[in-house]
Coordinates of C-alpha atoms in Angstrom, one line a residue:
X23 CA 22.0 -1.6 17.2
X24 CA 23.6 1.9 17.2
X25 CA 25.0 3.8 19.8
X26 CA 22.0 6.4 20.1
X27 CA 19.3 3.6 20.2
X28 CA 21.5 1.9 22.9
X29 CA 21.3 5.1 24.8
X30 CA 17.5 5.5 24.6
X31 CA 17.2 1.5 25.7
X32 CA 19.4 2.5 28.5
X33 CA 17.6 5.3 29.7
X34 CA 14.3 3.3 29.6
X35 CA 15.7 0.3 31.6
X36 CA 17.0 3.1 34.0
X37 CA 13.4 4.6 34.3
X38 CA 11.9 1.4 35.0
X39 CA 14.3 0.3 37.7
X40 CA 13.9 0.9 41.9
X41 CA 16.7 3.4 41.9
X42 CA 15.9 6.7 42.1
X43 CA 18.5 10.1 43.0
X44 CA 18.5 10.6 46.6
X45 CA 16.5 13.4 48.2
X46 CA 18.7 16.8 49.1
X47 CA 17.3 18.8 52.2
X48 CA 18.1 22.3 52.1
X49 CA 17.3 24.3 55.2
X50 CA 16.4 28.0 53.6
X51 CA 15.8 30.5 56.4
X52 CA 13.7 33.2 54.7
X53 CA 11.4 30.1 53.2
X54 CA 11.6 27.3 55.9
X55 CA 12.2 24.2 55.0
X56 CA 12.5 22.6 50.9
X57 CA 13.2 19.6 49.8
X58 CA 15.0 19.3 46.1
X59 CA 15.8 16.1 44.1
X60 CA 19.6 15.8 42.8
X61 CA 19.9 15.8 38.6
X62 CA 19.0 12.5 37.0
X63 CA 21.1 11.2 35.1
X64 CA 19.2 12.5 31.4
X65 CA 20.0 15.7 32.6
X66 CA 23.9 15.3 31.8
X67 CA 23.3 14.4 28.4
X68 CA 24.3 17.0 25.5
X69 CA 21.2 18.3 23.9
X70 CA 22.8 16.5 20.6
X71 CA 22.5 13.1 22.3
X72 CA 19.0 14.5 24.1
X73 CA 17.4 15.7 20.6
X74 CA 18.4 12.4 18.8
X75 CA 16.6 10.6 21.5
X76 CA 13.5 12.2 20.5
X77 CA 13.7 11.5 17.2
X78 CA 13.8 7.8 18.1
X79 CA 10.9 8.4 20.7
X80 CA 8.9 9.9 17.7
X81 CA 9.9 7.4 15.3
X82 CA 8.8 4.9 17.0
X83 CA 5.3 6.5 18.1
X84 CA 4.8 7.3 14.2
X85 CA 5.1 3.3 13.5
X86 CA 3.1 2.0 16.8
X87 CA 0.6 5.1 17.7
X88 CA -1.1 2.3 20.7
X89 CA 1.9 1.7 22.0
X90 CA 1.4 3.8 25.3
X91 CA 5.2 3.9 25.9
X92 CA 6.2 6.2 22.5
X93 CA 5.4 10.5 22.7
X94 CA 4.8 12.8 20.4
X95 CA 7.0 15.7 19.7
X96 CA 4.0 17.8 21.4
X97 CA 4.5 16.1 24.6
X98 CA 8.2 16.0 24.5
X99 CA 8.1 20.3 24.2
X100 CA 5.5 19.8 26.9
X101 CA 7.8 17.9 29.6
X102 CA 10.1 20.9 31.0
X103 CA 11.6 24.1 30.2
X104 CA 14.7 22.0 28.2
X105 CA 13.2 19.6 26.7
X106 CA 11.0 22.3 25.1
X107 CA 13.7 24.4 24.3
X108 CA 15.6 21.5 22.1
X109 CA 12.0 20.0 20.7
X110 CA 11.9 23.7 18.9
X111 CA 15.4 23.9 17.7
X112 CA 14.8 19.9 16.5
X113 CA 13.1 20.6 13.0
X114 CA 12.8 16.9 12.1
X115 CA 10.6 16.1 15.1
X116 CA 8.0 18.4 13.1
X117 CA 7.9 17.1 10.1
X118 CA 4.8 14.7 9.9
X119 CA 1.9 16.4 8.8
X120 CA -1.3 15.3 9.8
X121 CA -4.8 15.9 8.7
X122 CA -8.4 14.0 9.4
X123 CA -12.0 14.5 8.4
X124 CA -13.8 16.6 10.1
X125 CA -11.0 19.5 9.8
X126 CA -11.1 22.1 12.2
X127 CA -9.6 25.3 13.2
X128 CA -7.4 23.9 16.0
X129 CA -6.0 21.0 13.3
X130 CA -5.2 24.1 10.5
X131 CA -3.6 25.9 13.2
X132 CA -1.4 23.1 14.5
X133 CA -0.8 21.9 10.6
X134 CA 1.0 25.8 10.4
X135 CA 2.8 25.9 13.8
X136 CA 4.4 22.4 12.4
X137 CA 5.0 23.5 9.3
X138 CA 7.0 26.6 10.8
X139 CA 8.7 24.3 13.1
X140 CA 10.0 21.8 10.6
X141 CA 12.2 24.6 9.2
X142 CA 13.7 22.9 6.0
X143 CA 13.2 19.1 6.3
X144 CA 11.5 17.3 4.2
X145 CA 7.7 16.6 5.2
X146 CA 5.7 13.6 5.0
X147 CA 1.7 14.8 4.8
X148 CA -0.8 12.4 5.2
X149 CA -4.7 13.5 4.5
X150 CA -7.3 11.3 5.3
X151 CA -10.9 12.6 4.8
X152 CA -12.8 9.6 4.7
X153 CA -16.1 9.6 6.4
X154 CA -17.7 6.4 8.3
X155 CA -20.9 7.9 7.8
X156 CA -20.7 9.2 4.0
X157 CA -24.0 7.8 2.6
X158 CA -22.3 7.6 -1.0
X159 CA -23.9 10.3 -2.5
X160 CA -21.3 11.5 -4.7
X161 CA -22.8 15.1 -5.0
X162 CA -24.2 16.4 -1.8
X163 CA -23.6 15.2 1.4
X164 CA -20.4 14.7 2.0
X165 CA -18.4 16.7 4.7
X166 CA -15.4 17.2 2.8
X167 CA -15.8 18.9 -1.3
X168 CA -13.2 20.3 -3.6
X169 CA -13.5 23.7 -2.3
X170 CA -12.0 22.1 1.1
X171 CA -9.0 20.7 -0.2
X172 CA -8.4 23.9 -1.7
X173 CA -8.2 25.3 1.5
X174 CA -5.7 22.7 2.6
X175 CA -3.8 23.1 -0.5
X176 CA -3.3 27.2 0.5
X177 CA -1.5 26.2 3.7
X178 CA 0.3 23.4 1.7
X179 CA 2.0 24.6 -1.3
X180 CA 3.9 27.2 -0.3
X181 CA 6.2 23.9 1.4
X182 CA 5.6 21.8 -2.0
X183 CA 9.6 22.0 -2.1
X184 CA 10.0 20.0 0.8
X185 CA 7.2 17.2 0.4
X186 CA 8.7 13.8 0.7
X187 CA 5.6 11.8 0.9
X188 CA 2.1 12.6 -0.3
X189 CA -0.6 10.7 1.1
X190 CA -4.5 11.4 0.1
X191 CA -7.2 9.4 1.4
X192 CA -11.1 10.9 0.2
X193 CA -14.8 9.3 -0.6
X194 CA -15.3 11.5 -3.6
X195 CA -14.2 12.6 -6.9
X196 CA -14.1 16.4 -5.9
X197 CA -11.2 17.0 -3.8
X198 CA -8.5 14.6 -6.0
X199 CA -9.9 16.9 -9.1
X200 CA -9.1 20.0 -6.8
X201 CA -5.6 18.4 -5.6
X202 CA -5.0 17.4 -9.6
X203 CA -5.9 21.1 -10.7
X204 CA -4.4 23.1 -8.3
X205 CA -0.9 21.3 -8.3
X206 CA -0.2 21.3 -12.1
X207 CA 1.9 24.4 -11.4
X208 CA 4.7 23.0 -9.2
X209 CA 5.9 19.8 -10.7
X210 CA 9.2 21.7 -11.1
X211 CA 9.4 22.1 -7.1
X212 CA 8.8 18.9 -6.0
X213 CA 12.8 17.7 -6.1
X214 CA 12.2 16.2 -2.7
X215 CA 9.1 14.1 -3.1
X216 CA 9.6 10.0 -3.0
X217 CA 6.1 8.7 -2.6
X218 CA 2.6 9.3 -3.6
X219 CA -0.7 8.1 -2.9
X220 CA -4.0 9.4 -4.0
X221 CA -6.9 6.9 -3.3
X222 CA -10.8 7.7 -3.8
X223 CA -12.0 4.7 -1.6
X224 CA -14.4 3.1 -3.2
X225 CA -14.0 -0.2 -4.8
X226 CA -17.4 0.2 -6.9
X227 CA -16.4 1.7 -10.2
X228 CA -13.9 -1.3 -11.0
X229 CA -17.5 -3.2 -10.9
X230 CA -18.0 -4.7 -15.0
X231 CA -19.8 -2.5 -17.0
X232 CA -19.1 0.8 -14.7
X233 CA -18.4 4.0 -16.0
X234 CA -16.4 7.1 -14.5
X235 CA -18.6 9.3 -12.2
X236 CA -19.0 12.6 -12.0
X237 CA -19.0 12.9 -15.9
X238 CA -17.8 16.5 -15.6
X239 CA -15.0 15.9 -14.0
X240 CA -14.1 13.4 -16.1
X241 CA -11.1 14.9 -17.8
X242 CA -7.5 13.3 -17.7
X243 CA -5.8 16.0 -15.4
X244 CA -2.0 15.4 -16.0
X245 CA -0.3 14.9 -12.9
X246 CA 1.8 17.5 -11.3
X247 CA 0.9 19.3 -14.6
X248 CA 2.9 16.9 -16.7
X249 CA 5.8 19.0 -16.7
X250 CA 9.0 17.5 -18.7
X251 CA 11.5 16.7 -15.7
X252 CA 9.0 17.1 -12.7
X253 CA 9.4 15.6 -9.5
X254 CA 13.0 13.6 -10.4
X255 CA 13.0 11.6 -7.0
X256 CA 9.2 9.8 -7.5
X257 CA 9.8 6.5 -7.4
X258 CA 6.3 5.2 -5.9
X259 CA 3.4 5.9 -7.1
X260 CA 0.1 4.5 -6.0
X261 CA -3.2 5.5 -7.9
X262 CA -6.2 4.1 -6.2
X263 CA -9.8 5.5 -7.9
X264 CA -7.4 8.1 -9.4
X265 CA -6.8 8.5 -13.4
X266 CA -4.7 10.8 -14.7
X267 CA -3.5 11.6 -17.9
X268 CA -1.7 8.5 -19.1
X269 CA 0.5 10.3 -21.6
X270 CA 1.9 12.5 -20.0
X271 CA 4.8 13.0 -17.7
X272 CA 5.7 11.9 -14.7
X273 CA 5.5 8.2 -14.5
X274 CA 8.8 7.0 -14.7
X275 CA 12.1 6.0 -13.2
X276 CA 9.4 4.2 -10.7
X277 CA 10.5 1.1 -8.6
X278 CA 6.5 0.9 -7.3
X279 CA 3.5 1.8 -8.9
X280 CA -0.1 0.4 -8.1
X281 CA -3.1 1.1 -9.9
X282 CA -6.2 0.0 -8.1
X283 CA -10.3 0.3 -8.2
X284 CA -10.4 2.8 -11.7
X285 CA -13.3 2.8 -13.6
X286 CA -12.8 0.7 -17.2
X287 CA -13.2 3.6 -19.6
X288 CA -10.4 6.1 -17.9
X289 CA -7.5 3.5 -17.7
X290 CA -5.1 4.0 -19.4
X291 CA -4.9 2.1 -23.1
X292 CA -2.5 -0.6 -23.5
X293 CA -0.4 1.3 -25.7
X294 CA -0.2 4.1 -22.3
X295 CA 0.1 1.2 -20.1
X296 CA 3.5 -0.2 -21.5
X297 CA 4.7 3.2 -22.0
X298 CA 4.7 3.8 -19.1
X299 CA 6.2 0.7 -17.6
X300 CA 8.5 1.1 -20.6
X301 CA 9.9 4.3 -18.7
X302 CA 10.6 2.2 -15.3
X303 CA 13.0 -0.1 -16.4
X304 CA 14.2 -0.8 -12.4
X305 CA 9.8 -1.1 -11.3
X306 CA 10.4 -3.7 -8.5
X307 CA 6.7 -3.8 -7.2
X308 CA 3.7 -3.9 -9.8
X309 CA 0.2 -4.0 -8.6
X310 CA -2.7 -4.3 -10.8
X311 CA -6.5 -4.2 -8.9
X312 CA -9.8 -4.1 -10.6
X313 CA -9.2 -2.9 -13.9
X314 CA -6.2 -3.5 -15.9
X315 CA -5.7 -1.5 -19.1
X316 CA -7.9 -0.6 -21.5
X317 CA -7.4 -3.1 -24.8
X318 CA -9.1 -2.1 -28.2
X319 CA -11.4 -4.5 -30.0
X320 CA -10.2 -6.0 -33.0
X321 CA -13.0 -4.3 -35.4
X322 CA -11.7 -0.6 -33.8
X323 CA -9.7 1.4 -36.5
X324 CA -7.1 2.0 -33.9
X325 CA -6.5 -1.8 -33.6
X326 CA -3.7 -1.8 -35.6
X327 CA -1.6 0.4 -34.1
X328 CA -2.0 -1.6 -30.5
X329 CA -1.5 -4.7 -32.3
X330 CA 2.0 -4.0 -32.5
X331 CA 2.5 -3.9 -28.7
X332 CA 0.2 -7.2 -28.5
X333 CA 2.3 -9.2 -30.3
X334 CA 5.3 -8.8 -27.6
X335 CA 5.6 -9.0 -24.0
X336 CA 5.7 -6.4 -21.2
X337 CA 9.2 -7.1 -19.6
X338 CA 10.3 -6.1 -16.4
X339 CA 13.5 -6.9 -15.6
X340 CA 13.8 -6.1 -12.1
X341 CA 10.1 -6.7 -10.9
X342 CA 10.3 -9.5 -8.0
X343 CA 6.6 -8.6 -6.4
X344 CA 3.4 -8.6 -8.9
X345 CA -0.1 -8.2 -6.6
X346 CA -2.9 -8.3 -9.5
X347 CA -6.7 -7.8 -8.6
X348 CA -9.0 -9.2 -11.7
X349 CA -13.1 -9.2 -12.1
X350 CA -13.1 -11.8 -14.1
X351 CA -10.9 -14.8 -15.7
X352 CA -10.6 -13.4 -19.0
X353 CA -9.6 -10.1 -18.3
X354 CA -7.2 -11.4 -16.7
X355 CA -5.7 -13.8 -19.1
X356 CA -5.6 -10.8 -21.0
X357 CA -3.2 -8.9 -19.5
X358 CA -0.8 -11.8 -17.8
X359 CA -0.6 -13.3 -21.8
X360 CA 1.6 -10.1 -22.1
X361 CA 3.5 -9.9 -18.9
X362 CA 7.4 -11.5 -18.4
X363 CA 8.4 -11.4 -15.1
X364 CA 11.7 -12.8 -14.7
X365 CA 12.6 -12.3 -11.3
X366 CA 9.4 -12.8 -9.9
X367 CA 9.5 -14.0 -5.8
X368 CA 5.9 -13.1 -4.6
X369 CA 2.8 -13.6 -6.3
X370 CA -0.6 -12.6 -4.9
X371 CA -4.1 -13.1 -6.9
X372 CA -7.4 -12.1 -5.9
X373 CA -10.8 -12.3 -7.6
X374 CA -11.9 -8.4 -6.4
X375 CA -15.4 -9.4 -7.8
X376 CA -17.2 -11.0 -5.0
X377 CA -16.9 -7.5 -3.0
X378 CA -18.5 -5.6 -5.8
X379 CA -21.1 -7.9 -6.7
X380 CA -22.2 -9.1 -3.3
X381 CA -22.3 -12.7 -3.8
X382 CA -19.5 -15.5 -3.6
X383 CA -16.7 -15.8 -6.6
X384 CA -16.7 -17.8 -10.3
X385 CA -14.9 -20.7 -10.6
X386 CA -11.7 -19.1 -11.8
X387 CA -9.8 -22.6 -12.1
X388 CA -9.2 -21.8 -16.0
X389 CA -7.4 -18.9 -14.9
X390 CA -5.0 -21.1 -12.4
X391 CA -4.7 -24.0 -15.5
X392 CA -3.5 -21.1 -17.7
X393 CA -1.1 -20.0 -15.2
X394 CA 0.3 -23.3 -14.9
X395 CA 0.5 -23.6 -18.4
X396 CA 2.6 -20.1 -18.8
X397 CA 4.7 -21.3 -15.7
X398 CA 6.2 -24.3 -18.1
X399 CA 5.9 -23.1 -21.6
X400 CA 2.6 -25.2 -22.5
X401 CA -0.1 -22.1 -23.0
X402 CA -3.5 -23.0 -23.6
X403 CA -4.5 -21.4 -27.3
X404 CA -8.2 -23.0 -26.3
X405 CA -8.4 -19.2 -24.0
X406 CA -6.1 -16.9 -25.9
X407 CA -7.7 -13.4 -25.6
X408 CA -9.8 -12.0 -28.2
X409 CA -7.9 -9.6 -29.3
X410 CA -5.3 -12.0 -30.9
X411 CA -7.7 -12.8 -33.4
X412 CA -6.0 -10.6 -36.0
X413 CA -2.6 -11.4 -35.1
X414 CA -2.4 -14.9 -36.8
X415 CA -1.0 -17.4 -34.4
X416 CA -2.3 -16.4 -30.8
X417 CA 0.1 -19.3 -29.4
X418 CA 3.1 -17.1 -30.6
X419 CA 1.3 -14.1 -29.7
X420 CA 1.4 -14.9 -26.4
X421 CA 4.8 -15.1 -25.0
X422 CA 3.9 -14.1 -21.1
X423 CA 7.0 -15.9 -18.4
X424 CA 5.9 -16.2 -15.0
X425 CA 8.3 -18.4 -13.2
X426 CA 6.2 -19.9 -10.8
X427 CA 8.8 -22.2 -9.8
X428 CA 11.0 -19.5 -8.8
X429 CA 8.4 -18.2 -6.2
X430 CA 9.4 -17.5 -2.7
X431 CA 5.4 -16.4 -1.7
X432 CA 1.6 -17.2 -2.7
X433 CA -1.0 -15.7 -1.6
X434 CA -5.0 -16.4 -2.8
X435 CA -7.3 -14.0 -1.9
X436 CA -11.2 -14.8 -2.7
X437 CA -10.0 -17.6 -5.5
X438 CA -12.4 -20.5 -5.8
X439 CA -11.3 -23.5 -8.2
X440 CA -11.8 -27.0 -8.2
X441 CA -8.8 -29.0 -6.4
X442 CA -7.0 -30.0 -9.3
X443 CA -6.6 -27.2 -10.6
X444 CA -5.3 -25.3 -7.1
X445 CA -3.0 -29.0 -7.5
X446 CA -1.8 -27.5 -10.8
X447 CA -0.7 -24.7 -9.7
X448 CA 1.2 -25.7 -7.0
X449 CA 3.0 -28.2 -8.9
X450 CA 4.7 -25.6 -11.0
X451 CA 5.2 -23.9 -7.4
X452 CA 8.2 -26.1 -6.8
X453 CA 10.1 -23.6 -4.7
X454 CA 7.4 -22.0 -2.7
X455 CA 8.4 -20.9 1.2
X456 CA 5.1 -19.4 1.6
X457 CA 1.8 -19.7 1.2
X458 CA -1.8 -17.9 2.5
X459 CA -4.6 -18.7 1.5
X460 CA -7.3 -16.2 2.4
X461 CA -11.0 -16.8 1.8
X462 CA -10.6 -19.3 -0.6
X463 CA -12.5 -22.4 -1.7
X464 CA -11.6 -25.5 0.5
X465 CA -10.0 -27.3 -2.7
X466 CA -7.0 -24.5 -2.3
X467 CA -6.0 -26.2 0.9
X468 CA -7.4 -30.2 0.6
X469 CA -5.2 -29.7 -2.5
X470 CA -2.1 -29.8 0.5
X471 CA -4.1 -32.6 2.0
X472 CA -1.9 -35.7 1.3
X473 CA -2.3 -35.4 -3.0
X474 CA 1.2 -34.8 -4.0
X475 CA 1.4 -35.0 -7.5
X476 CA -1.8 -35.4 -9.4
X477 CA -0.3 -38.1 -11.5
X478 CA 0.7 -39.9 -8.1
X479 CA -2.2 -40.0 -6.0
X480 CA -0.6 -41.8 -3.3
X481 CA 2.4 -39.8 -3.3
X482 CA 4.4 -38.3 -0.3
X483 CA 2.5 -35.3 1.2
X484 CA 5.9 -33.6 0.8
X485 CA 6.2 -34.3 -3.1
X486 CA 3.1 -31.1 -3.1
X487 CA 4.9 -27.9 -2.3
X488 CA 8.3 -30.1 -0.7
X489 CA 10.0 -26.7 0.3
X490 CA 6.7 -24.9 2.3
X491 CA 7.4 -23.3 5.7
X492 CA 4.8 -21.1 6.7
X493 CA 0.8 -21.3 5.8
X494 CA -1.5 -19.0 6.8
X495 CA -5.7 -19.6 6.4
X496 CA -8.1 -17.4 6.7
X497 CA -11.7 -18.6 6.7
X498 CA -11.1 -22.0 5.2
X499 CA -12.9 -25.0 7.4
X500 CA -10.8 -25.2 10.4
X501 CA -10.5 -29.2 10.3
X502 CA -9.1 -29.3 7.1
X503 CA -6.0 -26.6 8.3
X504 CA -5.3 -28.9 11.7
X505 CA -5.3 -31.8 9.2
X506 CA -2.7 -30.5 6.6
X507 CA -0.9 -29.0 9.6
X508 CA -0.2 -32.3 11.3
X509 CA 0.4 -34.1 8.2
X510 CA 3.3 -31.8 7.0
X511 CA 4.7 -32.0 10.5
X512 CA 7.8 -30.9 11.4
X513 CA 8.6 -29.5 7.4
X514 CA 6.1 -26.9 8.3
X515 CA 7.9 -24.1 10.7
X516 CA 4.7 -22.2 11.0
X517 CA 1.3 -22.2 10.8
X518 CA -1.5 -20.1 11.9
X519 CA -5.4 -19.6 11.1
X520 CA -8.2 -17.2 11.3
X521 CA -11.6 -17.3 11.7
X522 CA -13.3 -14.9 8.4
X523 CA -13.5 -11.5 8.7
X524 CA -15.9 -11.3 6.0
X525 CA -19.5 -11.5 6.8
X526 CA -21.2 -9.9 3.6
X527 CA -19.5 -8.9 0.8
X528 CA -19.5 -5.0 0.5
X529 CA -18.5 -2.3 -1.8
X530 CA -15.9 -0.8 0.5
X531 CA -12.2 -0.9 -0.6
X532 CA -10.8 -3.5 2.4

């Protein structure tokens, strides 16, 4: 703990305690009788000490906004003449910038007095204009349209050199076209910015056979302009219902990047795909939703010029978290037969199509038998992917590594299988710590119920999973948890369930 958050603990512990400075009577003869309380003890520290306080104060409140102990800079500058006074000449108490559907005059004007406030410290923006009662008409009715976040963007840009974080929450198309177009200019300026997220919630156009909507704004809009050399601190990206143009600039040097909920026909190709990945070398998180990239079909005449990138792998060196989203169990074979993950820790897989179809998952247990195939070396040519059919050997086309039984954490999310194959897979999951297991089929946890190896029937309950701490369930017949629970015993450290949130499966992006 450092000295500062020691202070600030102190002073709480000293606000919640009985003692209290004593009372001072003053006898005043021109104005009778007034009664003054001594200094408290906050009043002897240096405005240093005082101002880095509030920083901890605000910290805290931008983490935990219910906790009903943390402040916001507004009501620090609010408390008394001092406080105020220090809160103004503190520029990094301003520096979160804040803006929610429906926008208002009273939210622009406090966006500018922050913005003047902040001084020259980096910013972190976050803009959420979602609305819960959007009907989905893409054209008409919503609240919020491109000429909007133009409006936004004139009070924003002229601070473009000191965003940090970018964070763009919308229903429609419109406004990420307006924020894509009317940014191109300034990649050059953004030396401070980190992090990006741009996200059109809604989960729909990953659906199969869905096509980008509006068709007019359809165009790949290069991002920040695609500007050779822009933004040289990005190093997480997140693209949820967003394209871009793939080929250009700048995607790389990223250690995160998550593409989520994109329409089939504007992902990027494979070619773009491992380009890009090509250009992180040091990606640590990858996460893959929906849609993975676009691969061309064997009787296209731009076949053989992918083919060449087919035939390899798509190494990442340094990634140790892979969260991959598929509609269905051959597109995904597709894109893990190319993947080699090395230093993989934490896996999590979740068939997205049950939300966008409104009825319960396929039996994906082909998918899990392929991955426990890749995981020792034994890959099943029975399911190669289509597009090796040119490519002679598909066995020796495929050359994916996932080390399953290097894996720290599991988690299945909407997977239903048949228990031996769940079985499978956790027999190549020799190392696993954790596992969760969220809205599964019941074969994902009787699979923990006493099997051990599927060879062995009568094995130890240990010999399945020997090293697993903690399990979480989620919707999965309670009985079935309290059973595995209490035959793991002891071995297990922790344990908890949940009754399912889900009650019909929608189109919203959870």
């Amino acid at each position: 703990m450092s000295y500062t958050e020691s202070i600030a603990l102190a002073l709480i512990d000293w606000h919640c305690s009985t003692f209290r400075p004593p009372l001072i009577k003053q006898s005043m003869r021109s104005y009778g009788s007034l009664t003054l309380r001594g200094r408290s003890a906050i009043d002897h520290l240096p405005n240093e000490l005082l101002s880095t306080i509030f920083m901890l104060a605000v910290e805290q409140h931008n983490h935990d906004e219910s906790d009903p102990f943390t402040t916001s800079p507004t009501t620090i500058s609010h408390t008394c003449h001092r406080w105020r006074q220090i809160s103004l000449e503190t520029g990094s108490l301003w520096t979160n910038i804040v803006l929610t559907f429906p926008t208002s005059n009273e939210q622009l004007t406090r966006t500018l007095t922050w913005l003047s406030r902040s001084k020259t410290y980096p910013l972190d923006i976050l803009l959420d204009f979602r609305d819960p009662e959007w009907d989905w008409d893409e054209e008409e009715t919503h609240g919020f349209c491109g000429a909007d976040m133009e409006a936004v963007l004139r009070l924003l840009l002229p601070t473009a050199a000191r965003w940090r974080t970018v964070e763009l929450f919308t229903d429609t198309w419109a406004p990420i076209f307006a924020f894509l177009f009317h940014t191109r200019t300034i990649g050059t300026a953004l030396n401070r910015l980190e992090k990006l997220h741009l996200a059109r919630c809604n989960a729909y156009f990953a659906g199969k056979g869905q096509v980008f909507e509006p068709a007019a704004l359809g165009q790949h809009l290069p991002l920040f302009g695609g500007a050779e050399g822009a933004a040289p601190r990005l190093r997480e990206v997140a693209l949820t219902g967003v394209h871009i143009d793939w080929a250009a600039p700048p995607l790389a040097n990223l250690t995160t990047l998550e593409l989520k909920y994109q329409a089939a026909d504007v992902m990027p190709t494979i070619a773009h795909f491992t380009q890009i990945l090509a250009a992180s070398p040091n990606l640590e998180t990858l996460a893959i939703v929906g849609r993975g990239p676009q691969f061309v079909a064997a009787h296209d005449g731009s076949a053989k010029a992918d083919g060449a990138a087919l035939r390899g792998t798509i190494k990442l060196e340094r990634a140790t978290k892979f969260t991959f989203g598929f509609v269905d169990a051959t597109s995904a074979v597709q894109l893990l037969s190319l993947l080699d993950l090395p230093a993989l820790s934490e896996l999590s897989l979740e068939d997205v199509s049950a939300s966008l179809r409104h009825q319960p998952p396929d039996d994906v247990g082909v998918l899990l038998e392929w991955l426990a195939d890749a995981a020792d070396g034994a890959h099943d040519t029975s399911i190669s992917p289509p597009f090796f059919e040119d490519a002679g050997d598909s066995s020796s086309a495929s050359t994916s590594h996932l080390p399953l039984g290097q894996l720290n954490s599991l988690a299945l999310h909407s997977i239903y299988a048949q228990r031996l194959a769940f079985g499978r897979l956790y027999e190549e999951c020799s190392d696993l710590r954790i596992l969760r297991l969220c809205d599964v089929g019941d074969g994902a946890l009787e699979a923990l119920d006493g099997v051990g190896s599927l060879d062995t029937p009568g094995a130890d309950v240990g010999s399945c999973l020997p090293r697993l701490e903690t399990l979480f369930v989620r919707g999965i017949h309670q009985e079935i948890f309290a059973r595995v629970v209490s035959s793991r015993g002891t071995a297990l450290k922790e344990s908890r369930f949940e009754e399912s949130s889900i009650n019909v499966y929608t189109e919203h992006d959870s």
